[in-house]
Phi, psi and omega in degrees: 000130183281140178288326181240132178261136180290123179283145179289146180291127183294147179278146178292151180297151182286152179243168179302335181290336181279348182263124182298130177083356179286146180290153181274128178299134180259127177256125180268138180226155172073227186297322180297318180296321181294320180296321178296319180296321180295317179299317180299321180292320179295322179298317179297317180296318180299316179299320179296319179293316177300320179295319179295317179297317178299318179296321179295315179297316180297318178296320179295320178297319178297318180298315185287319187270329185257308185281319183255338186092149186290135175224155178269147177291145174273111188264347184276090180297134180097348178238013179304315182295327179294316178298318180297318180297317180295321179296319181293327178297330183283344182278083184253152174298148170287159175241132182233161176277183186295341179257009177089005178285134185288127176254328178209138179204181182248148172233142177286134179223168176246140175244143186262128174224170184219154167253098185306334181293337184258359178277120187288318183223098186297319182295314180295317180297318180296319179298316180294317181294322180296334180286325181265343176236073190297341179286348176259139178273147180299323180295320179295317180295315182298322179299320179291319183286343177268000183286166180270003182286162176263353182210128173219135172285137174255317175200132176266138173073064177282149170283160177305322179293318179296319179298318179297315182294320178294316181297325182293337179292332178064035182278124178296146177090359176258140183219159176249136175247127182283125179225184174231144179242140176282127180236152183234095186301335182269004180064223183281002190306320182231034189295326181282351170268308185287321190074210180199171179244163174275185186294338180263010173086017178266134180295130184254328180204173175062206178302324181301322179278317184299320181251030186304310182296317180296319181291338179262001182293117182300330182289344181254005184305128179091346180268110189287153172270119184267122178264163177280346182299137171254111188295336176292315178294320179302317180298316182295315182297315180296320181297313183289323179290321178298320178295318181293318179300317180290317185296323182259012176051045182274164179273349179177181180190176180193168179199157179213140173240127189231134171282116188287345182262346181235342185081003181289133178270114180272338178205141175214113185235134173226125180239141004287158177235194184206169180274119181295344177283344181222062183296338180295341180269357184285144176274167179300320181293321182286337177283342187279128178269104184289337185279319185251337184257325180287138175242134188218155166283119193270007175064210189290352174298337178289348177292339174297314178291321182298315181292317177299322180298311182295320178293321182290322177284345179081017179282343175221162170234172178300331181279351179285169177189178182218154177283118180243030184276343182224144176299161178259129175251116178224121184056232179265009183257145176234118183257122180223168181265141176286328179234072189294139173261342176057044179200180173290135181237137173285166180302314176300322181290322178303318180286316185294319182267002175057054181279118175292322182295310179297319180296318180297316179294324177297318180291324179298323178294332175285317178097153183301315185295313181289328176296315178298318179298320180294316179296324175295317179300326182273003177079023184267352184249000179233158180298127182292156178254125174201159189280057176219145174283339183270081181230127181266151177264143181293155175259108187256137180296141179290316178255117184252087182242198186298318180298314180296322179299319179293310185292324178295331182298330178244023165094023175232146179098347176225120181253129181226171176277151173304328177299318179297318180297315180298318181294317180293319180294325176300318179294326182292331183252356184262010184109001174099016182255124178270112178259131177296136180291150179214149175258004180255134180297126180280144178299134181295143177090343180266135179294141179281143177296146180179169179218145181288126183242336173221163180290147182300322181294329175293319178299319179297320179294317183295326177298319180291320179294321178294327176294324178300321182300322182278327182281320187224002185249217187279354184250027185302327185285359177265358183295141178227123182303127174090356187237007173042068180277132172239155181185189178210132177272158176204124177232120181234146175279135182283148179286135179268181184295338182266005179091355176266190182252141179263108185294342181262004181235095181265149171244111187256137180222141169228123178247126186232152171235150177202156338285136193289343175283340177206072193296142180230329187223149169256134172237119181238132181236137175230139177236123186263115178056057175286157176244135178292160178216187184298323183291338179252012180057030178088352180283146179223031178276172185298326180297335180263336187250302185278322183299313179299322179297320178297319178298317179295321178298314181297318181298332182270326185271337183304312178297323179296326183270005175075028178266113183281144176288158179228166174276105185295337184262008178294147181303323182294317180292314183297322180291320181293328186255012183290138176239120178282175174066023173239295180296325181297316180296318179297322180293323178298317181293323182292330183278345182281000000 
């Protein structure tokens, strides 16, 4: 038996030739084989190129959507630089109040534009767009889409909802351009300080215009501009003035709160006002800044300057006085008192009772030349400086003689801005230093610029006299318990179109300081053409209209500004604020 058996030889695999009816394999040789190889190579190269192109497109999409963020192509050839310029103009610094509250800032928005050449059906597209943007007419849109231009704006500043609805339409040839819009979170509250910008971000008025270049400076982007305004105080002042304007059916009003030691403006209100987000809806009256641009004859509030002037020149003392028992007749003018005492009045009484006769005689003793010099010294004859483009210049008499000296003493014949009056009054009660007003927050710890304009002892006297006006004079309704308010009323008749005075159109002002034993702030209120009513017994003078509003403002802002109340009747306060030659004279008359 053999240990190993011989294995049979395996049969070769069958080929197509071994299968009945199978086709015979064709073998290519020579030129045919070479052509096939070339085609095969080209196919591989083509596939590789397509794969590379796909990878490039995919990479670009990732770059645009993930790494850079999605942007629309700028299709308007030739205006690329314009769009870039407009976008850069919109990148403005924010504006904040003295406590960091935002007054103006930017928000990113989308604007809709089109390339009419790529819009397939202008009529259909216009109809659809008009449905989601109802403020645009279909005819207006269609006219733009039928133009031969390569770029047309359809709407600037879409809301997120509008952008979503337009995008959802899927209309070819429509694109969004990313921009920024200036927004004012406080609405009209500080509009005459802030001003507003146009649609391309250029400052048109107010702080926005005055600091336009600085606010657009790329190196300052994100660094806010700090104003001296306190938005809390601004709200209170606007609220109280609006109530007074409505209650007395006035045509307008205004107010200012000033730090007497720094010149910082904590509040500046002019009514009527408007929404800076929609300046196109504003009226001519609401655009007008009554505090810095309007010039007015300020009435008896000018007696504060007149009395300080006479005391500073030394032409009168507190013990001095004048006969006010008869009106003054000079040329064609007759000067009389609105609240006549018909007797000799001391200097404190002339101021407290607002005697036109006494004030005029006091000014005559100073003389026209020295009166003019004093008014220039107090900043009343030149255009005031403040960080606003809307600033009015005073109307100064051409001939400054005895008649003008008399009328200017009680607030007629010289027209100034309310800002000038507030600034000058601040100097009169702060120790005699005139600080230029500012809307920019001053750096803490640094002395404010200023110059001495009256003697300190004169300033001390004037504080006491202003307190008398509120305690026993024409400004009683401005009194606030615990805050020693001093002030001066002023009611002047407005000039009519013929150059005369309109007896039925008063311009009322009350300028107040507080607390008068240690003054810190000026509060000035003006009411334009108020009408008397039953509650005022038909009276519409400053003592009935502007003074009460000033008192309410002080009662509300004093706690916010950290001014503590005091006991007004304490012996120390009464002794510090005592004014002679008032009570004594009244007692003499009572005993007769």
